[in-house]
Coordinates of C-alpha atoms in Angstrom, one line a residue:
X1 CA -17.2 -8.2 -21.2
X2 CA -18.0 -11.3 -23.3
X3 CA -18.6 -14.6 -21.6
X4 CA -18.0 -18.0 -23.2
X5 CA -19.9 -20.7 -21.3
X6 CA -18.1 -24.0 -20.6
X7 CA -19.9 -26.8 -18.7
X8 CA -18.6 -30.1 -17.4
X9 CA -21.0 -32.5 -15.7
X10 CA -19.9 -35.4 -13.5
X11 CA -21.7 -37.4 -10.9
X12 CA -20.3 -35.2 -8.1
X13 CA -19.1 -32.1 -10.0
X14 CA -20.7 -29.6 -12.3
X15 CA -18.6 -26.7 -13.4
X16 CA -19.7 -23.7 -15.4
X17 CA -16.9 -21.4 -16.6
X18 CA -17.1 -18.2 -18.7
X19 CA -13.8 -18.3 -20.6
X20 CA -11.4 -21.2 -20.1
X21 CA -7.6 -21.0 -20.0
X22 CA -5.4 -24.1 -19.7
X23 CA -3.0 -24.5 -16.8
X24 CA -4.5 -21.7 -14.7
X25 CA -4.7 -22.1 -10.9
X26 CA -8.5 -22.6 -11.2
X27 CA -8.1 -25.3 -13.9
X28 CA -5.4 -27.1 -11.8
X29 CA -7.8 -27.0 -8.8
X30 CA -10.6 -28.5 -10.8
X31 CA -8.3 -31.3 -11.8
X32 CA -7.5 -31.9 -8.1
X33 CA -11.2 -31.8 -7.3
X34 CA -12.1 -34.5 -9.8
X35 CA -9.6 -36.7 -8.1
X36 CA -11.2 -36.2 -4.8
X37 CA -15.0 -36.7 -5.0
X38 CA -17.0 -36.2 -1.7
X39 CA -17.3 -39.4 0.3
X40 CA -20.8 -38.3 1.3
X41 CA -22.7 -35.7 -0.7
X42 CA -24.5 -34.5 2.5
X43 CA -21.4 -33.8 4.5
X44 CA -18.1 -32.0 3.7
X45 CA -15.9 -29.1 4.8
X46 CA -14.3 -26.2 3.0
X47 CA -12.2 -23.2 3.9
X48 CA -13.1 -19.5 3.2
X49 CA -10.3 -16.9 3.2
X50 CA -10.0 -13.3 1.9
X51 CA -7.3 -10.7 1.4
X52 CA -3.9 -12.4 1.8
X53 CA -2.1 -9.7 -0.1
X54 CA 1.2 -8.4 1.2
X55 CA 1.5 -5.1 3.1
X56 CA 4.6 -4.2 1.1
X57 CA 6.2 -5.6 -2.1
X58 CA 7.2 -9.2 -1.3
X59 CA 6.1 -9.0 2.3
X60 CA 3.3 -11.6 2.7
X61 CA 2.4 -12.1 6.4
X62 CA 3.9 -15.2 8.0
X63 CA 0.4 -15.9 9.2
X64 CA -0.7 -16.5 5.6
X65 CA 2.0 -19.2 5.3
X66 CA 0.9 -20.7 8.6
X67 CA -2.6 -20.9 7.2
X68 CA -1.4 -22.8 4.1
X69 CA 0.3 -25.3 6.5
X70 CA -2.9 -25.6 8.5
X71 CA -5.0 -26.2 5.4
X72 CA -2.7 -29.0 4.4
X73 CA -3.1 -30.6 7.8
X74 CA -6.8 -30.1 8.1
X75 CA -7.4 -31.3 4.5
X76 CA -10.6 -29.5 3.6
X77 CA -12.3 -30.4 0.3
X78 CA -11.1 -27.0 -1.1
X79 CA -10.3 -23.4 -0.2
X80 CA -12.5 -20.6 -1.5
X81 CA -10.9 -17.1 -1.6
X82 CA -12.5 -13.7 -2.1
X83 CA -9.5 -12.2 -3.8
X84 CA -6.7 -9.6 -3.2
X85 CA -4.1 -12.2 -3.8
X86 CA -1.2 -9.8 -4.7
X87 CA -0.3 -6.2 -4.0
X88 CA -1.1 -5.1 -7.6
X89 CA -0.1 -2.1 -9.5
X90 CA 0.4 -1.4 -13.2
X91 CA 0.0 -4.4 -15.5
X92 CA 3.7 -4.4 -16.5
X93 CA 4.7 -5.0 -12.9
X94 CA 2.3 -7.9 -12.2
X95 CA 4.2 -10.8 -13.7
X96 CA 6.7 -11.3 -10.8
X97 CA 4.0 -10.8 -8.2
X98 CA 1.9 -13.6 -9.8
X99 CA 5.0 -15.8 -10.0
X100 CA 5.6 -15.3 -6.3
X101 CA 2.0 -16.0 -5.4
X102 CA 2.0 -19.2 -7.5
X103 CA 5.2 -20.3 -5.8
X104 CA 3.5 -20.0 -2.4
X105 CA 0.3 -21.7 -3.5
X106 CA 2.2 -24.6 -5.1
X107 CA 2.7 -25.8 -1.5
X108 CA -1.1 -26.1 -1.0
X109 CA -2.2 -29.7 -1.5
X110 CA -6.0 -29.0 -1.8
X111 CA -7.9 -27.2 -4.6
X112 CA -7.9 -23.3 -4.4
X113 CA -10.7 -21.3 -6.0
X114 CA -10.4 -17.5 -6.0
X115 CA -12.6 -14.6 -7.0
X116 CA -10.7 -11.5 -8.1
X117 CA -10.0 -8.6 -5.8
X118 CA -9.3 -4.9 -6.6
X119 CA -5.5 -5.5 -6.1
X120 CA -5.7 -8.3 -8.6
X121 CA -7.6 -6.5 -11.4
X122 CA -7.5 -2.7 -11.9
X123 CA -7.9 -2.3 -15.6
X124 CA -8.4 -4.3 -18.8
X125 CA -4.7 -5.3 -19.1
X126 CA -4.5 -6.6 -15.5
X127 CA -7.8 -8.5 -16.1
X128 CA -6.4 -10.3 -19.1
X129 CA -3.3 -11.3 -17.0
X130 CA -5.5 -12.6 -14.3
X131 CA -7.6 -14.7 -16.7
X132 CA -4.4 -16.1 -18.2
X133 CA -2.6 -17.0 -15.0
X134 CA -5.3 -17.5 -12.4
X135 CA -8.5 -18.3 -14.2
X136 CA -11.9 -16.9 -15.1
X137 CA -13.3 -14.0 -13.2
X138 CA -16.8 -15.7 -12.9
X139 CA -17.5 -19.4 -12.7
X140 CA -19.6 -21.9 -10.9
X141 CA -19.4 -25.5 -9.8
X142 CA -21.4 -28.1 -7.8
X143 CA -20.0 -30.2 -5.0
X144 CA -22.0 -32.5 -2.8
X145 CA -25.4 -31.0 -2.0
X146 CA -24.2 -27.4 -2.7
X147 CA -23.7 -25.0 -5.6
X148 CA -20.7 -22.5 -5.6
X149 CA -20.8 -19.3 -7.6
X150 CA -17.8 -16.9 -8.0
X151 CA -18.7 -13.4 -9.0
X152 CA -16.5 -10.5 -10.2
X153 CA -16.8 -7.2 -8.3
X154 CA -13.8 -5.8 -10.2
X155 CA -15.1 -5.4 -13.8
X156 CA -13.2 -2.5 -15.4
X157 CA -15.5 0.4 -15.8
X158 CA -18.0 -0.7 -13.2
X159 CA -18.6 1.5 -10.1
X160 CA -19.9 -0.3 -7.0
X161 CA -22.1 -2.7 -9.0
X162 CA -22.1 -5.8 -11.3
X163 CA -22.5 -5.2 -15.0
X164 CA -25.7 -6.1 -16.8
X165 CA -23.8 -8.8 -18.7
X166 CA -22.7 -10.5 -15.5
X167 CA -26.2 -10.3 -14.0
X168 CA -27.5 -12.1 -17.1
X169 CA -24.9 -14.8 -16.7
X170 CA -25.8 -15.1 -13.0
X171 CA -29.5 -15.5 -13.9
X172 CA -28.7 -18.4 -16.2
X173 CA -26.6 -20.0 -13.5
X174 CA -29.3 -19.7 -10.8
X175 CA -31.8 -21.2 -13.2
X176 CA -29.8 -24.4 -13.1
X177 CA -29.4 -24.7 -9.3
X178 CA -31.1 -27.8 -7.8
X179 CA -28.8 -28.3 -4.8
X180 CA -29.9 -27.7 -1.1
X181 CA -27.3 -24.9 -0.5
X182 CA -26.1 -22.0 -2.5
X183 CA -22.8 -20.2 -1.8
X184 CA -21.7 -17.0 -3.5
X185 CA -18.2 -15.4 -3.3
X186 CA -16.9 -12.1 -4.4
X187 CA -14.5 -9.4 -3.2
X188 CA -16.3 -6.1 -2.3
X189 CA -19.2 -6.5 0.3
X190 CA -21.8 -4.6 -1.6
X191 CA -24.4 -6.1 0.7
X192 CA -23.1 -4.3 3.9
X193 CA -25.6 -1.5 3.5
X194 CA -29.2 -2.9 3.1
X195 CA -30.9 -1.9 -0.2
X196 CA -27.5 -0.8 -1.7
X197 CA -28.3 -0.4 -5.5
X198 CA -25.2 -2.4 -6.5
X199 CA -26.5 -5.4 -4.6
X200 CA -30.3 -5.2 -4.5
X201 CA -30.7 -6.7 -8.0
X202 CA -28.6 -9.8 -7.0
X203 CA -30.3 -10.1 -3.6
X204 CA -33.7 -10.2 -5.3
X205 CA -32.5 -13.1 -7.5
X206 CA -31.6 -15.1 -4.4
X207 CA -34.8 -14.9 -2.6
X208 CA -36.3 -18.1 -3.9
X209 CA -33.5 -20.3 -2.6
X210 CA -34.0 -21.8 0.9
X211 CA -30.3 -21.8 2.0
X212 CA -28.0 -19.0 0.7
X213 CA -24.7 -17.9 2.3
X214 CA -22.8 -14.9 0.7
X215 CA -19.1 -14.3 1.5
X216 CA -17.1 -11.2 0.7
X217 CA -13.7 -9.8 1.7
X218 CA -12.2 -6.4 1.0
X219 CA -12.8 -5.1 4.6
X220 CA -9.8 -6.6 6.5
X221 CA -11.8 -8.1 9.3
X222 CA -14.3 -10.8 10.2
X223 CA -18.0 -10.0 10.6
X224 CA -21.1 -12.2 10.8
X225 CA -23.4 -9.6 9.2
X226 CA -26.5 -11.7 9.9
X227 CA -29.4 -12.8 7.9
X228 CA -31.8 -10.8 5.7
X229 CA -34.6 -13.1 4.8
X230 CA -33.1 -16.4 3.7
X231 CA -29.7 -15.0 2.9
X232 CA -26.8 -15.2 5.4
X233 CA -24.0 -12.5 4.9
X234 CA -20.4 -12.9 6.0
X235 CA -17.3 -10.7 5.6
X236 CA -13.9 -12.5 5.9
X237 CA -10.9 -10.5 5.0
X238 CA -8.2 -11.6 7.4
X239 CA -6.0 -13.8 5.3
X240 CA -2.8 -11.9 5.9
X241 CA -3.3 -8.3 4.6
X242 CA -3.0 -5.3 6.9
X243 CA -5.5 -5.1 9.8
X244 CA -7.1 -1.7 10.3
X245 CA -10.0 -2.5 12.7
X246 CA -10.1 -3.1 16.4
X247 CA -10.2 -6.9 17.3
X248 CA -13.6 -6.4 19.0
X249 CA -14.9 -5.4 15.6
X250 CA -13.3 -8.3 13.7
X251 CA -9.8 -6.9 13.1
X252 CA -7.7 -10.0 13.4
X253 CA -6.1 -12.5 10.9
X254 CA -8.3 -15.5 10.4
X255 CA -10.0 -17.9 8.0
X256 CA -13.3 -19.8 8.2
X257 CA -13.8 -23.5 8.5
X258 CA -17.2 -24.2 6.9
X259 CA -19.1 -27.4 7.5
X260 CA -22.0 -28.6 5.4
X261 CA -24.0 -31.3 7.1
X262 CA -27.3 -32.2 5.5
X263 CA -29.6 -29.2 5.8
X264 CA -27.1 -27.3 8.1
X265 CA -24.3 -24.9 7.3
X266 CA -22.0 -23.9 10.1
X267 CA -18.6 -22.3 10.4
X268 CA -15.8 -21.7 12.9
X269 CA -13.5 -18.7 12.8
X270 CA -9.9 -19.9 13.0
X271 CA -7.1 -17.6 14.0
X272 CA -3.9 -19.3 13.0
X273 CA -3.3 -21.5 16.0
X274 CA -6.7 -21.1 17.6
X275 CA -10.4 -21.7 16.9
X276 CA -13.3 -19.3 17.7
X277 CA -17.1 -19.7 17.3
X278 CA -18.8 -17.9 14.4
X279 CA -20.4 -15.6 17.0
X280 CA -17.0 -14.0 18.0
X281 CA -17.9 -10.9 16.0
X282 CA -21.6 -10.4 15.0
X283 CA -23.4 -7.5 13.6
X284 CA -25.4 -7.2 16.9
X285 CA -22.2 -7.0 18.9
X286 CA -20.7 -4.4 16.6
X287 CA -23.9 -2.3 16.6
X288 CA -23.9 -2.4 20.5
X289 CA -20.3 -1.3 20.6
X290 CA -21.0 1.4 18.0
X291 CA -23.9 2.7 20.2
X292 CA -21.4 3.3 23.0
X293 CA -19.0 5.0 20.5
X294 CA -21.6 7.7 20.0
X295 CA -22.1 8.1 23.8
X296 CA -19.1 10.5 24.0
X297 CA -20.0 13.8 22.3
X298 CA -17.1 16.3 21.7
X299 CA -17.3 19.3 19.4
X300 CA -14.6 19.7 16.8
X301 CA -11.9 22.1 17.9
X302 CA -9.9 24.0 15.3
X303 CA -6.4 25.0 16.5
X304 CA -4.7 27.7 14.4
X305 CA -1.4 26.4 13.2
X306 CA 1.5 27.6 15.3
X307 CA -0.6 29.3 18.1
X308 CA -0.2 28.4 21.8
X309 CA -2.0 25.3 22.8
X310 CA -4.5 26.1 25.6
X311 CA -7.7 24.4 24.8
X312 CA -11.0 23.6 26.7
X313 CA -13.1 20.8 25.2
X314 CA -16.6 20.2 26.5
X315 CA -17.7 16.6 26.6
X316 CA -21.2 15.1 27.1
X317 CA -21.5 11.4 28.0
X318 CA -24.9 9.8 27.4
X319 CA -25.9 6.2 28.2
X320 CA -27.4 5.1 24.9
X321 CA -29.2 2.1 26.4
X322 CA -32.0 1.6 28.9
X323 CA -29.9 -0.2 31.5
X324 CA -27.4 1.0 34.2
X325 CA -23.8 1.2 33.0
X326 CA -20.5 1.7 34.7
X327 CA -18.1 3.9 32.7
X328 CA -14.4 4.1 33.7
X329 CA -12.1 6.7 32.1
X330 CA -8.3 6.5 32.2
X331 CA -6.3 9.2 30.5
X332 CA -3.2 8.5 28.5
X333 CA -1.2 11.7 28.6
X334 CA 1.9 12.1 26.3
X335 CA 4.9 14.1 27.4
X336 CA 4.6 17.9 27.3
X337 CA 0.9 17.8 27.8
X338 CA -1.2 18.8 30.8
X339 CA -4.7 17.5 31.2
X340 CA -7.4 18.5 33.8
X341 CA -10.4 16.2 33.7
X342 CA -12.9 15.0 36.3
X343 CA -15.1 12.0 36.5
X344 CA -12.8 9.0 36.3
X345 CA -15.6 6.5 37.1
X346 CA -19.2 7.2 36.4
X347 CA -22.5 5.3 37.0
X348 CA -25.0 6.2 34.3
X349 CA -28.7 5.2 34.5
X350 CA -30.4 4.3 31.3
X351 CA -30.5 7.3 28.9
X352 CA -28.8 9.5 31.5
X353 CA -26.4 12.3 30.3
X354 CA -23.6 14.2 32.1
X355 CA -21.4 17.0 31.0
X356 CA -17.8 17.8 31.8
X357 CA -14.9 19.9 30.5
X358 CA -11.5 18.8 29.6
X359 CA -8.7 21.4 29.9
X360 CA -5.6 20.8 27.8
X361 CA -2.3 22.7 27.4
X362 CA 1.1 21.9 26.0
X363 CA 4.3 23.4 27.4
X364 CA 6.4 23.3 24.3
X365 CA 6.9 21.5 21.0
X366 CA 5.1 23.8 18.5
X367 CA 4.0 23.4 15.8
X368 CA 3.6 19.7 16.6
X369 CA 0.2 18.9 18.0
X370 CA 0.2 15.1 18.1
X371 CA 0.1 12.8 19.9
X372 CA -2.9 14.1 21.7
X373 CA -4.0 12.9 25.1
X374 CA -6.5 10.0 24.8
X375 CA -9.2 8.6 27.0
X376 CA -9.3 4.8 27.5
X377 CA -12.8 3.9 28.4
X378 CA -14.2 0.6 29.8
X379 CA -18.0 0.1 29.9
X380 CA -19.5 -2.6 32.1
X381 CA -23.1 -3.4 31.7
X382 CA -25.2 -6.4 32.9
X383 CA -25.8 -8.9 30.1
X384 CA -22.9 -7.8 28.0
X385 CA -19.1 -8.4 28.0
X386 CA -17.1 -5.3 29.0
X387 CA -16.4 -2.9 26.1
X388 CA -13.1 -1.1 25.7
X389 CA -13.0 2.0 23.7
X390 CA -10.5 4.8 22.9
X391 CA -11.9 8.3 22.8
X392 CA -9.8 10.7 20.7
X393 CA -10.0 14.4 21.1
X394 CA -11.3 16.1 17.9
X395 CA -8.6 18.8 17.7
X396 CA -7.4 19.6 14.2
X397 CA -4.9 22.2 12.9
X398 CA -6.4 25.0 10.9
X399 CA -4.4 26.4 8.0
X400 CA -5.4 29.5 6.1
X401 CA -4.4 29.3 2.4
X402 CA -4.1 32.5 0.4
X403 CA -5.9 33.5 -2.8
X404 CA -3.7 33.9 -5.9
X405 CA -5.3 35.8 -8.8
X406 CA -2.9 34.5 -11.4
X407 CA -2.8 30.7 -11.4
X408 CA 0.7 29.3 -11.1
X409 CA 2.1 27.5 -14.1
X410 CA 2.3 23.8 -13.4
X411 CA 5.9 23.2 -14.5
X412 CA 7.8 22.2 -11.3
X413 CA 9.5 25.6 -11.1
X414 CA 8.4 26.9 -7.7
X415 CA 9.7 30.5 -8.2
X416 CA 6.1 31.8 -8.2
X417 CA 5.6 30.2 -4.7
X418 CA 8.4 32.2 -3.1
X419 CA 6.1 34.3 -0.9
X420 CA 3.7 31.6 0.0
X421 CA 4.0 30.1 3.6
X422 CA 5.4 26.6 3.8
X423 CA 4.1 24.0 6.3
X424 CA 6.4 21.1 7.3
X425 CA 5.4 17.5 7.1
X426 CA 6.2 16.5 10.6
X427 CA 5.5 12.9 11.6
X428 CA 8.1 10.3 10.6
X429 CA 7.3 6.6 10.3
X430 CA 9.7 3.6 10.1
X431 CA 12.9 5.7 10.4
X432 CA 15.8 4.7 12.5
X433 CA 15.2 4.4 16.3
X434 CA 16.4 7.9 16.9
X435 CA 13.9 9.2 14.2
X436 CA 16.7 10.7 12.2
X437 CA 14.9 12.1 9.2
X438 CA 17.9 13.9 7.6
X439 CA 17.5 11.8 4.4
X440 CA 13.8 12.9 4.0
X441 CA 12.3 16.3 4.8
X442 CA 9.3 17.9 3.1
X443 CA 7.0 20.9 3.2
X444 CA 3.8 21.9 1.5
X445 CA 2.4 25.2 0.1
X446 CA -1.2 25.9 -1.0
X447 CA -3.0 28.6 -2.9
X448 CA -6.5 28.8 -4.5
X449 CA -8.6 30.8 -7.0
X450 CA -11.7 30.2 -9.1
X451 CA -9.8 27.5 -11.1
X452 CA -9.4 25.3 -8.0
X453 CA -6.7 24.5 -5.4
X454 CA -3.0 24.5 -6.3
X455 CA -0.3 22.8 -4.3
X456 CA 3.5 22.6 -4.3
X457 CA 5.6 20.1 -2.3
X458 CA 9.3 20.3 -1.8
X459 CA 10.9 17.0 -0.7
X460 CA 14.6 16.8 0.3
X461 CA 15.6 13.2 -0.4
X462 CA 19.1 12.1 -1.0
X463 CA 18.0 9.3 -3.4
X464 CA 15.0 9.2 -5.7
X465 CA 13.6 5.8 -6.6
X466 CA 10.3 5.0 -8.3
X467 CA 10.2 1.8 -10.3
X468 CA 6.4 1.3 -10.1
X469 CA 3.2 2.7 -11.7
X470 CA -0.5 2.4 -11.0
X471 CA -1.9 1.6 -7.7
X472 CA 1.3 0.6 -5.9
X473 CA 3.3 3.7 -6.6
X474 CA 3.1 4.3 -2.8
X475 CA 5.7 1.5 -2.4
X476 CA 8.4 3.9 -3.5
X477 CA 9.1 7.7 -3.8
X478 CA 5.8 9.6 -4.3
X479 CA 3.1 11.7 -2.6
X480 CA -0.1 10.1 -1.4
X481 CA -2.6 12.9 -0.8
X482 CA -6.0 13.2 0.8
X483 CA -8.2 16.2 -0.1
X484 CA -11.8 16.3 1.0
X485 CA -13.5 13.1 -0.2
X486 CA -10.6 12.3 -2.7
X487 CA -7.5 10.1 -2.3
X488 CA -4.7 10.5 -4.8
X489 CA -1.1 9.4 -5.6
X490 CA 1.2 11.8 -7.4
X491 CA 4.4 10.2 -8.8
X492 CA 7.3 10.6 -11.2
X493 CA 7.3 7.1 -12.8
X494 CA 9.6 5.8 -15.5
X495 CA 7.0 6.9 -18.0
X496 CA 6.8 10.5 -16.6
X497 CA 4.5 12.2 -14.1
X498 CA 1.4 10.1 -13.1
X499 CA -1.7 11.1 -11.2
X500 CA -3.5 8.0 -9.8
X501 CA -6.9 8.2 -8.3
X502 CA -7.7 5.8 -5.5
X503 CA -11.1 7.2 -4.4
X504 CA -13.3 9.9 -5.8
X505 CA -17.0 10.6 -5.4
X506 CA -18.9 8.8 -8.2
X507 CA -15.7 7.7 -9.9
X508 CA -14.3 4.3 -10.8
X509 CA -11.8 3.4 -8.1
X510 CA -8.0 2.9 -8.8
X511 CA -7.6 4.5 -12.2
X512 CA -5.0 6.8 -13.8
X513 CA -6.4 10.4 -13.8
X514 CA -5.6 12.7 -16.8
X515 CA -7.5 15.8 -15.5
X516 CA -5.2 16.8 -12.6
X517 CA -2.1 18.5 -14.1
X518 CA 1.2 17.4 -12.4
X519 CA 4.8 18.4 -12.8
X520 CA 7.6 16.7 -11.0
X521 CA 11.2 17.9 -11.2
X522 CA 14.2 16.2 -9.6
X523 CA 17.2 18.4 -8.8
X524 CA 19.4 16.4 -6.3
X525 CA 18.8 16.3 -3.5
X526 CA 15.3 17.8 -4.0
X527 CA 12.2 16.6 -5.7
X528 CA 9.6 19.4 -6.5
X529 CA 6.0 18.5 -7.0
X530 CA 3.5 21.0 -8.4
X531 CA -0.1 20.2 -9.2
X532 CA -3.6 21.6 -9.6
X533 CA -7.0 20.2 -8.5
X534 CA -9.7 21.8 -10.7
X535 CA -13.3 22.1 -9.4
X536 CA -14.4 18.9 -11.1
X537 CA -11.8 17.0 -8.9
X538 CA -12.9 18.6 -5.7
X539 CA -16.7 17.9 -5.7
X540 CA -18.8 18.1 -3.6
X541 CA -16.4 20.8 -2.2
X542 CA -16.7 24.2 -4.0
X543 CA -14.1 26.9 -3.8
X544 CA -15.0 30.2 -2.2
X545 CA -13.8 32.6 0.5
X546 CA -14.1 31.0 4.0
X547 CA -14.8 27.5 2.6
X548 CA -13.0 24.6 4.4
X549 CA -11.6 21.3 3.1
X550 CA -9.8 18.5 4.9
X551 CA -6.3 17.6 4.0
X552 CA -3.3 15.3 4.7
X553 CA -0.3 14.0 2.7
X554 CA 2.2 11.2 2.9
X555 CA 5.7 11.7 1.5
X556 CA 6.9 8.1 0.7
X557 CA 10.5 7.2 0.3
X558 CA 12.3 3.9 -0.7
X559 CA 16.1 4.1 -0.8
X560 CA 17.7 1.3 -2.8
X561 CA 21.3 2.0 -1.8
X562 CA 21.0 0.7 1.8
X563 CA 21.9 -2.8 2.9
X564 CA 18.3 -3.6 3.7
X565 CA 16.1 -1.0 2.0
X566 CA 12.7 -0.5 3.5
X567 CA 10.1 2.1 2.8
X568 CA 9.7 4.9 5.3
X569 CA 7.6 8.1 5.1
X570 CA 6.6 11.4 6.5
X571 CA 3.0 12.1 7.4
X572 CA 1.4 15.6 7.5
X573 CA -1.1 14.2 10.0
X574 CA -0.4 11.1 12.2
X575 CA -1.8 7.7 11.1
X576 CA -2.4 8.9 7.5
X577 CA -0.4 6.0 6.3
X578 CA -2.1 3.4 8.6
X579 CA -4.4 2.2 5.8
X580 CA -7.4 3.2 7.9
X581 CA -9.8 6.0 6.9
X582 CA -10.1 7.0 10.6
X583 CA -7.2 9.4 10.9
X584 CA -7.1 13.1 11.8
X585 CA -6.9 15.6 9.0
X586 CA -5.8 19.2 8.8
X587 CA -8.4 21.8 7.8
X588 CA -7.6 24.1 4.9
X589 CA -9.6 27.3 5.0
X590 CA -9.7 29.5 1.9
X591 CA -8.8 33.2 2.5
X592 CA -10.7 35.9 0.7
X593 CA -8.9 37.9 -2.0
X594 CA -6.8 40.7 -0.6

């Protein structure tokens, strides 16, 4: 990455921009800012917001539009954003998304300064589009008694860190800072783990400044992370994107109203239509809640796919604090399940533990295991607000996958798979109210050998539609697959089969993968997927008899022929498509050679 430094100095405004493009959103915002100098350099307000991206193509949350209306009414000095402004995808599909976003933002009457998010930039081509339409990926400016610096956590080729070139640019920027307050903004919260290598270098550079606040997004929640030394850390990612966290842990839509007043920096958390204090979700509160999450110890139970469901689950409950606690347990029992459990209300002294056994059976409905019974827990303790938790039973289906000496040819012809057991994808999402899934049915097959794990998926779908490529292929017909620590998309795009990597250990996120062979064949009304994960794309998992790896898959479907087409999908395990990492997974166990 090459930076071209551009500096404008005015009485109230000093801007430093690496790479300047006329008529970008950032340039237009600087024009607005020049017309609106601070009335008092020691006092002003601004808004902070992150992650307004739509949950589906063209489906921005109405709450994001409500926020824009509120900002126009509240009239802050400017709005700072930590990125993820659009849904993203391959570069050739970004133009209409940016046109749509610019249309919405044209209604905002105050300056808008974004940093890029991973949905905005995923490769060199999308980075160039961002720079041309939105503005530079790194820049800085002064306003009042504060300096504002935007960093880029989405540099192509970088993994969980800033490049050396960007660090050198930051050092030069910090050398010029003379203001009382320093604010930094970027997308991914590298700082969430203390001493994280991707952040420690920057953190060391900030130690000499008396007042530093660092804002990041990416996690779709609000969290006052707290201070480390002189640096205050905040996550704000509730600008309209999907929420995946409990409200008690910051999972709600919001933006921040930040007030600079002399030596003080304070902020309020504003849910569209209501205002909360900055302490609504703090690191201390989340850590206290997380302590109680660990209080319920249940062993993992593996249920052999298709066998009768009669399970006993031992549970140990331990008060993780030194004070008396009241624990109330209410069971939510779905149809067809029977649950026998004691101890509905328990008094636990500090550090006290008790043990109990939960007996479960299901009268019918195999091979479907979910939804499982769930414990709703309320913890009351003096000096703390009551805590509400859901305790899920760790019961997972176990599937034995056979050894195949001769590796199947990856060509989309599943003749070689004729004698391999098929496992249906059972859980439908967003279908019609009667859950009529006749237009979409799917099943999976698995084999393994020394060359890795091989899979075949047969999807019966009356219409195939996939206009996308890159990281938004999940918006139309494709497979989204989770295998061990890896998260993939497998698609037949207009350019042919495409394997897209979302997450892989030690790999750059959101990149096209050329190592995993994939064949996709469409024979109406069926789509056949055949693919192979070699050992390099399974690490740290290693293939061997008796070894186990977690698994789930989503079969996505978007039919264009309907009056109001809307994506729906099948999940191998429930909640796989929720966007959260906290969903149950099947366990594949590798059979020894026969």
